[in-house]
Amino acid sequence: MNTQFKLIFTTCKNEAEARMLGKALVEKKLAACVNILPAMSSIYMWEGEVKEMTEVKMLVKTKTEKMNDVFLTIKAMHSYEVPEIQVIDITTGNLAYFNWMDEVLH
């Protein structure tokens, strides 16, 4: 299988923001599915200081051809100045699931 499918990770400040962003991505047919994981603690460096806050993680399932539009949507709608956007190539998995993604993201 080629890498026509992507898994994009991002974090949001809370579940409400993640739901708003996730719904927009699915409604625009930029993502076949978005999973929102429960609150987690994040520790990171920002502007020279160690910060700690609660965030939620989003897993965005999409196709390679839609990836840049996903990036633009996240950046436009996100409350963070520098939102996390990390991409993993999906190289194998359930063919029936990928067929469903193809159908949804036509």
Coordinates of C-alpha atoms in Angstrom, one line a residue:
M1 CA 0.0 0.0 0.0
N2 CA 1.3 3.4 -0.8
T3 CA 1.1 6.3 1.7
Q4 CA -2.0 7.9 0.4
F5 CA -3.4 8.2 3.9
K6 CA -2.2 10.3 6.8
L7 CA -2.7 10.5 10.5
I8 CA -2.3 14.1 11.7
F9 CA -1.8 14.9 15.4
T10 CA -2.7 18.2 17.0
T11 CA -3.5 19.4 20.5
C12 CA -6.2 21.9 21.6
K13 CA -6.7 23.9 24.8
N14 CA -9.9 22.1 25.7
E15 CA -12.5 19.6 24.4
A16 CA -14.8 22.4 23.1
E17 CA -12.1 23.7 20.8
A18 CA -11.2 20.2 19.6
R19 CA -14.9 19.4 18.8
M20 CA -15.3 22.6 16.9
L21 CA -12.2 22.0 14.9
G22 CA -12.9 18.3 14.4
K23 CA -16.5 19.0 13.1
A24 CA -15.2 21.6 10.7
L25 CA -12.6 19.2 9.3
V26 CA -15.2 16.4 8.8
E27 CA -17.9 18.7 7.4
K28 CA -15.4 20.1 4.9
K29 CA -14.5 16.5 3.9
L30 CA -10.9 17.2 4.9
A31 CA -11.0 14.3 7.4
A32 CA -12.8 11.0 7.3
C33 CA -12.7 10.8 11.1
V34 CA -11.3 12.8 14.1
N35 CA -10.7 11.2 17.4
I36 CA -10.5 13.4 20.5
L37 CA -8.5 12.0 23.4
P38 CA -9.3 13.0 27.0
A39 CA -7.5 15.7 28.9
M40 CA -3.8 15.2 29.4
S41 CA -1.0 17.2 31.1
S42 CA 1.5 18.9 28.8
I43 CA 4.8 20.4 29.9
Y44 CA 6.7 22.5 27.4
M45 CA 9.0 25.4 26.8
W46 CA 7.4 28.6 25.6
E47 CA 9.1 32.0 25.4
G48 CA 11.9 30.9 27.6
E49 CA 9.7 29.5 30.4
V50 CA 8.6 26.0 31.3
K51 CA 4.8 25.9 31.1
E52 CA 2.3 23.3 32.2
M53 CA -1.3 23.0 31.1
T54 CA -4.1 20.6 30.4
E55 CA -4.8 19.9 26.7
V56 CA -6.7 17.4 24.6
K57 CA -5.1 15.4 21.7
M58 CA -6.7 15.1 18.3
L59 CA -6.1 12.3 15.8
V60 CA -7.1 13.4 12.3
K61 CA -7.4 10.7 9.6
T62 CA -7.1 12.1 6.1
K63 CA -5.7 11.5 2.6
T64 CA -2.4 12.9 1.4
E65 CA -4.1 15.2 -1.1
K66 CA -6.1 16.9 1.6
M67 CA -3.2 17.4 4.1
N68 CA -2.3 21.0 3.2
D69 CA -6.0 22.0 3.5
V70 CA -6.1 20.3 6.9
F71 CA -3.0 22.4 7.9
L72 CA -4.6 25.6 6.7
T73 CA -7.8 24.9 8.6
I74 CA -6.1 24.0 11.8
K75 CA -3.9 27.2 11.6
A76 CA -6.9 29.4 10.8
M77 CA -9.3 28.0 13.5
H78 CA -6.8 27.2 16.3
S79 CA -6.4 29.4 19.4
Y80 CA -2.7 28.7 19.7
E81 CA -0.1 31.0 18.1
V82 CA 1.9 27.9 17.0
P83 CA -0.4 24.8 16.9
E84 CA 1.1 21.4 16.9
I85 CA 0.7 19.7 13.6
Q86 CA 2.6 16.3 13.2
V87 CA 2.0 13.8 10.4
I88 CA 2.4 10.1 10.2
D89 CA 2.2 8.1 7.0
I90 CA -0.2 5.2 7.2
T91 CA 1.5 2.4 5.4
T92 CA -0.8 -0.6 6.2
G93 CA -4.0 -1.5 7.9
N94 CA -7.6 -2.6 7.2
L95 CA -8.3 -2.3 3.5
A96 CA -12.1 -2.0 4.2
Y97 CA -11.4 1.1 6.4
F98 CA -9.3 2.7 3.7
N99 CA -12.0 2.1 1.2
W100 CA -14.4 3.8 3.5
M101 CA -12.1 6.8 3.9
D102 CA -11.8 7.0 0.1
E103 CA -15.6 7.0 -0.2
V104 CA -16.0 9.7 2.5
L105 CA -13.2 11.9 1.2
H106 CA -14.1 11.8 -2.5

